[in-house]
């Protein structure tokens, strides 16, 4: 009975989508005739089911499909995914034109996913977004504020080193992934709430955040016609509500503690900056649910991408021992035996920076930017980009591995960045202001505001991990550097099992 109920619901949704597509296509055709411009090309769209046959192999493994489409139709292609037309941009020149030259037009987002509710990444371009982003960049991510958290980075690093020491002394292979992610997450929890929580509390918050991240795609069905989803997918809807309830039960007490000034003896936190904000539309302060959503975004965005990138870099150091040896030599030349690596020391390590940049180029944590939306009808490469029911996506990995831009792009070669770092040449600008050659943090008005924080954490942890340990593969193991991308979940990394010994 339940099967037929779900089947009937899906049929209703498909029929409604058909009518929606017919209406939108008619509207788009009128615009095409008026502007004398076509929509971006793509495969034939079947009535009701859209581009289902193109996505039948694996909806999550979209990159091979896009390579075929770009080879056939050019650098801008479109697919019907759900009720929206998804436009994909492949080349760095068109990405620069859209995100930098026409940044204001391409600065918005598609309608919010239900699970995100209220956060900077998903919010449409407007005064509330500007207020929240400005607060984050000036109050939390300013260099002076980042410097004030040096003691917290030192504390978290020591926790990580101690855990690795204990496990490495057993002589067995160690699963490094969880330790790196926990250390990064602990640091972000401290920055968010201004308090050192014990491991049990951190693990509980980490578990619920991971659950939310990994189940986002499952809950997307509730975004399409939400009123139907709540009725016909009641079990899924209740599951979502239960997850959000658990999250609020964990985070709201920490927020209230800051609001009631019970934690005055601890560092300033992200929550402190949010509690003082007033929204521009009605002057009200943020609600508890909005505070929870913003804190959740801070923890997820600051943890997963940084941890994933760091693990890819370590995997490449294991694969390429000569690069690891060269990096260790540079570190030993800057910091003597037994000396602490200060953040000022990182500025004296150009090869360290080159290794981090090459890791971000070769293995960007996300292969697609979060979808953009245009604020008005516009054009790109001679095609109409309509305002409504259209998402604009940029293929980050394809751009950073373009053989026309990078020599031997699939090789892990940090030396390609050294001249720009040592000589101060603007060969590589990862913000993309002048030219986009790679964009692991995005570009334009929606560039990741925590770019500086992410680079600092990667350089700081990597320098200490390479100085204190020699990273090797377990006997008989080969490091798998192949990648499987998931659109809604941060890419899994290849750093499965390693052993390491104390570096002399």
PDB file of N, CA and C in Angstrom, residues 28 84-87 89 98-99 102-112 121-126 369-378 385-394 445-446:
ATOM      1  N   UNK A  28      10.381  31.261 -21.646  1.00  0.00           N
ATOM      2  CA  UNK A  28      11.739  31.389 -22.148  1.00  0.00           C
ATOM      3  C   UNK A  28      11.744  31.647 -23.655  1.00  0.00           C
ATOM      4  N   UNK A  84      14.241  22.614 -12.163  1.00  0.00           N
ATOM      5  CA  UNK A  84      15.042  23.741 -12.613  1.00  0.00           C
ATOM      6  C   UNK A  84      15.962  23.356 -13.763  1.00  0.00           C
ATOM      7  N   UNK A  85      16.270  24.371 -14.553  1.00  0.00           N
ATOM      8  CA  UNK A  85      17.279  24.223 -15.580  1.00  0.00           C
ATOM      9  C   UNK A  85      18.634  24.534 -14.940  1.00  0.00           C
ATOM     10  N   UNK A  86      19.533  23.573 -14.968  1.00  0.00           N
ATOM     11  CA  UNK A  86      20.859  23.750 -14.384  1.00  0.00           C
ATOM     12  C   UNK A  86      21.861  24.019 -15.499  1.00  0.00           C
ATOM     13  N   UNK A  87      22.531  25.166 -15.423  1.00  0.00           N
ATOM     14  CA  UNK A  87      23.520  25.574 -16.422  1.00  0.00           C
ATOM     15  C   UNK A  87      24.909  25.345 -15.846  1.00  0.00           C
ATOM     16  N   UNK A  89      29.115  25.765 -16.364  1.00  0.00           N
ATOM     17  CA  UNK A  89      30.182  26.515 -17.012  1.00  0.00           C
ATOM     18  C   UNK A  89      31.489  25.755 -16.816  1.00  0.00           C
ATOM     19  N   UNK A  98      31.409  35.592 -15.630  1.00  0.00           N
ATOM     20  CA  UNK A  98      30.181  35.515 -14.842  1.00  0.00           C
ATOM     21  C   UNK A  98      30.391  35.996 -13.410  1.00  0.00           C
ATOM     22  N   UNK A  99      31.409  35.468 -12.735  1.00  0.00           N
ATOM     23  CA  UNK A  99      31.553  35.687 -11.295  1.00  0.00           C
ATOM     24  C   UNK A  99      32.282  36.977 -10.945  1.00  0.00           C
ATOM     25  N   UNK A 102      30.629  40.200 -14.128  1.00  0.00           N
ATOM     26  CA  UNK A 102      29.185  40.380 -13.905  1.00  0.00           C
ATOM     27  C   UNK A 102      28.786  39.830 -12.535  1.00  0.00           C
ATOM     28  N   UNK A 103      29.664  40.063 -11.561  1.00  0.00           N
ATOM     29  CA  UNK A 103      29.490  39.469 -10.237  1.00  0.00           C
ATOM     30  C   UNK A 103      28.188  39.811  -9.557  1.00  0.00           C
ATOM     31  N   UNK A 104      27.719  41.052  -9.700  1.00  0.00           N
ATOM     32  CA  UNK A 104      26.482  41.448  -9.030  1.00  0.00           C
ATOM     33  C   UNK A 104      25.278  40.691  -9.583  1.00  0.00           C
ATOM     34  N   UNK A 105      25.295  40.419 -10.892  1.00  0.00           N
ATOM     35  CA  UNK A 105      24.164  39.723 -11.515  1.00  0.00           C
ATOM     36  C   UNK A 105      24.148  38.247 -11.128  1.00  0.00           C
ATOM     37  N   UNK A 106      25.324  37.634 -10.988  1.00  0.00           N
ATOM     38  CA  UNK A 106      25.420  36.207 -10.693  1.00  0.00           C
ATOM     39  C   UNK A 106      25.599  35.940  -9.197  1.00  0.00           C
ATOM     40  N   UNK A 107      25.272  36.892  -8.340  1.00  0.00           N
ATOM     41  CA  UNK A 107      25.609  36.780  -6.921  1.00  0.00           C
ATOM     42  C   UNK A 107      24.530  36.150  -6.064  1.00  0.00           C
ATOM     43  N   UNK A 108      23.378  35.823  -6.625  1.00  0.00           N
ATOM     44  CA  UNK A 108      22.306  35.298  -5.788  1.00  0.00           C
ATOM     45  C   UNK A 108      22.373  33.772  -5.725  1.00  0.00           C
ATOM     46  N   UNK A 109      21.414  33.189  -5.022  1.00  0.00           N
ATOM     47  CA  UNK A 109      21.316  31.744  -4.872  1.00  0.00           C
ATOM     48  C   UNK A 109      19.940  31.271  -5.293  1.00  0.00           C
ATOM     49  N   UNK A 110      19.807  29.993  -5.693  1.00  0.00           N
ATOM     50  CA  UNK A 110      18.478  29.420  -5.926  1.00  0.00           C
ATOM     51  C   UNK A 110      17.703  29.385  -4.610  1.00  0.00           C
ATOM     52  N   UNK A 111      16.402  29.049  -4.659  1.00  0.00           N
ATOM     53  CA  UNK A 111      15.615  28.972  -3.423  1.00  0.00           C
ATOM     54  C   UNK A 111      16.280  28.083  -2.392  1.00  0.00           C
ATOM     55  N   UNK A 112      16.160  28.473  -1.125  1.00  0.00           N
ATOM     56  CA  UNK A 112      16.823  27.773  -0.035  1.00  0.00           C
ATOM     57  C   UNK A 112      16.390  26.319   0.066  1.00  0.00           C
ATOM     58  N   UNK A 121      25.676  31.040   3.207  1.00  0.00           N
ATOM     59  CA  UNK A 121      25.961  30.378   1.940  1.00  0.00           C
ATOM     60  C   UNK A 121      24.734  30.254   1.053  1.00  0.00           C
ATOM     61  N   UNK A 122      23.584  29.939   1.654  1.00  0.00           N
ATOM     62  CA  UNK A 122      22.386  29.657   0.861  1.00  0.00           C
ATOM     63  C   UNK A 122      21.494  30.862   0.660  1.00  0.00           C
ATOM     64  N   UNK A 123      21.766  31.933   1.356  1.00  0.00           N
ATOM     65  CA  UNK A 123      20.871  33.093   1.334  1.00  0.00           C
ATOM     66  C   UNK A 123      20.986  33.868   0.027  1.00  0.00           C
ATOM     67  N   UNK A 124      19.868  34.381  -0.445  1.00  0.00           N
ATOM     68  CA  UNK A 124      19.854  35.213  -1.630  1.00  0.00           C
ATOM     69  C   UNK A 124      20.599  36.522  -1.411  1.00  0.00           C
ATOM     70  N   UNK A 125      21.049  37.117  -2.495  1.00  0.00           N
ATOM     71  CA  UNK A 125      21.811  38.364  -2.441  1.00  0.00           C
ATOM     72  C   UNK A 125      20.901  39.493  -1.987  1.00  0.00           C
ATOM     73  N   UNK A 126      21.301  40.183  -0.920  1.00  0.00           N
ATOM     74  CA  UNK A 126      20.472  41.264  -0.413  1.00  0.00           C
ATOM     75  C   UNK A 126      21.029  41.814   0.890  1.00  0.00           C
ATOM     76  N   UNK A 369      31.049  24.616  -7.451  1.00  0.00           N
ATOM     77  CA  UNK A 369      30.653  25.665  -6.521  1.00  0.00           C
ATOM     78  C   UNK A 369      29.212  25.446  -6.094  1.00  0.00           C
ATOM     79  N   UNK A 370      28.841  26.018  -4.951  1.00  0.00           N
ATOM     80  CA  UNK A 370      27.418  26.050  -4.626  1.00  0.00           C
ATOM     81  C   UNK A 370      26.689  26.786  -5.744  1.00  0.00           C
ATOM     82  N   UNK A 371      25.512  26.316  -6.137  1.00  0.00           N
ATOM     83  CA  UNK A 371      24.821  26.907  -7.291  1.00  0.00           C
ATOM     84  C   UNK A 371      24.574  28.405  -7.125  1.00  0.00           C
ATOM     85  N   UNK A 372      24.791  29.128  -8.198  1.00  0.00           N
ATOM     86  CA  UNK A 372      24.477  30.556  -8.241  1.00  0.00           C
ATOM     87  C   UNK A 372      23.132  30.749  -8.941  1.00  0.00           C
ATOM     88  N   UNK A 373      22.566  31.924  -8.762  1.00  0.00           N
ATOM     89  CA  UNK A 373      21.353  32.319  -9.484  1.00  0.00           C
ATOM     90  C   UNK A 373      21.518  33.775  -9.904  1.00  0.00           C
ATOM     91  N   UNK A 374      20.954  34.123 -11.046  1.00  0.00           N
ATOM     92  CA  UNK A 374      21.094  35.491 -11.545  1.00  0.00           C
ATOM     93  C   UNK A 374      19.971  36.361 -11.000  1.00  0.00           C
ATOM     94  N   UNK A 375      20.295  37.620 -10.754  1.00  0.00           N
ATOM     95  CA  UNK A 375      19.318  38.565 -10.216  1.00  0.00           C
ATOM     96  C   UNK A 375      18.451  39.189 -11.295  1.00  0.00           C
ATOM     97  N   UNK A 376      18.850  38.991 -12.566  1.00  0.00           N
ATOM     98  CA  UNK A 376      18.064  39.498 -13.692  1.00  0.00           C
ATOM     99  C   UNK A 376      18.427  38.699 -14.937  1.00  0.00           C
ATOM    100  N   UNK A 377      17.588  38.755 -15.951  1.00  0.00           N
ATOM    101  CA  UNK A 377      17.915  38.092 -17.208  1.00  0.00           C
ATOM    102  C   UNK A 377      19.228  38.659 -17.746  1.00  0.00           C
ATOM    103  N   UNK A 378      20.115  37.758 -18.151  1.00  0.00           N
ATOM    104  CA  UNK A 378      21.408  38.207 -18.651  1.00  0.00           C
ATOM    105  C   UNK A 378      21.893  37.256 -19.736  1.00  0.00           C
ATOM    106  N   UNK A 385      20.583  33.638 -20.099  1.00  0.00           N
ATOM    107  CA  UNK A 385      20.547  33.056 -18.750  1.00  0.00           C
ATOM    108  C   UNK A 385      19.357  33.683 -18.042  1.00  0.00           C
ATOM    109  N   UNK A 386      18.209  32.980 -17.999  1.00  0.00           N
ATOM    110  CA  UNK A 386      16.997  33.585 -17.425  1.00  0.00           C
ATOM    111  C   UNK A 386      17.033  33.631 -15.901  1.00  0.00           C
ATOM    112  N   UNK A 387      16.289  34.554 -15.359  1.00  0.00           N
ATOM    113  CA  UNK A 387      16.316  34.803 -13.921  1.00  0.00           C
ATOM    114  C   UNK A 387      15.677  33.672 -13.128  1.00  0.00           C
ATOM    115  N   UNK A 388      14.517  33.216 -13.507  1.00  0.00           N
ATOM    116  CA  UNK A 388      13.752  32.278 -12.691  1.00  0.00           C
ATOM    117  C   UNK A 388      14.005  30.834 -13.100  1.00  0.00           C
ATOM    118  N   UNK A 389      13.968  29.943 -12.130  1.00  0.00           N
ATOM    119  CA  UNK A 389      14.085  28.501 -12.353  1.00  0.00           C
ATOM    120  C   UNK A 389      15.367  28.108 -13.079  1.00  0.00           C
ATOM    121  N   UNK A 390      16.436  28.811 -12.805  1.00  0.00           N
ATOM    122  CA  UNK A 390      17.723  28.503 -13.429  1.00  0.00           C
ATOM    123  C   UNK A 390      18.822  28.579 -12.381  1.00  0.00           C
ATOM    124  N   UNK A 391      19.656  27.544 -12.314  1.00  0.00           N
ATOM    125  CA  UNK A 391      20.836  27.576 -11.463  1.00  0.00           C
ATOM    126  C   UNK A 391      22.075  27.599 -12.346  1.00  0.00           C
ATOM    127  N   UNK A 392      23.092  28.306 -11.882  1.00  0.00           N
ATOM    128  CA  UNK A 392      24.348  28.419 -12.616  1.00  0.00           C
ATOM    129  C   UNK A 392      25.432  27.720 -11.795  1.00  0.00           C
ATOM    130  N   UNK A 393      26.076  26.722 -12.409  1.00  0.00           N
ATOM    131  CA  UNK A 393      27.079  25.923 -11.725  1.00  0.00           C
ATOM    132  C   UNK A 393      28.422  26.041 -12.439  1.00  0.00           C
ATOM    133  N   UNK A 394      29.505  26.017 -11.676  1.00  0.00           N
ATOM    134  CA  UNK A 394      30.847  26.122 -12.234  1.00  0.00           C
ATOM    135  C   UNK A 394      31.628  24.863 -11.865  1.00  0.00           C
ATOM    136  N   UNK A 445      31.723  37.850  -5.592  1.00  0.00           N
ATOM    137  CA  UNK A 445      31.040  38.277  -4.372  1.00  0.00           C
ATOM    138  C   UNK A 445      30.688  37.123  -3.453  1.00  0.00           C
ATOM    139  N   UNK A 446      30.627  35.918  -4.017  1.00  0.00           N
ATOM    140  CA  UNK A 446      30.295  34.743  -3.210  1.00  0.00           C
ATOM    141  C   UNK A 446      31.523  33.908  -2.865  1.00  0.00           C
TER     142      UNK A 446
END
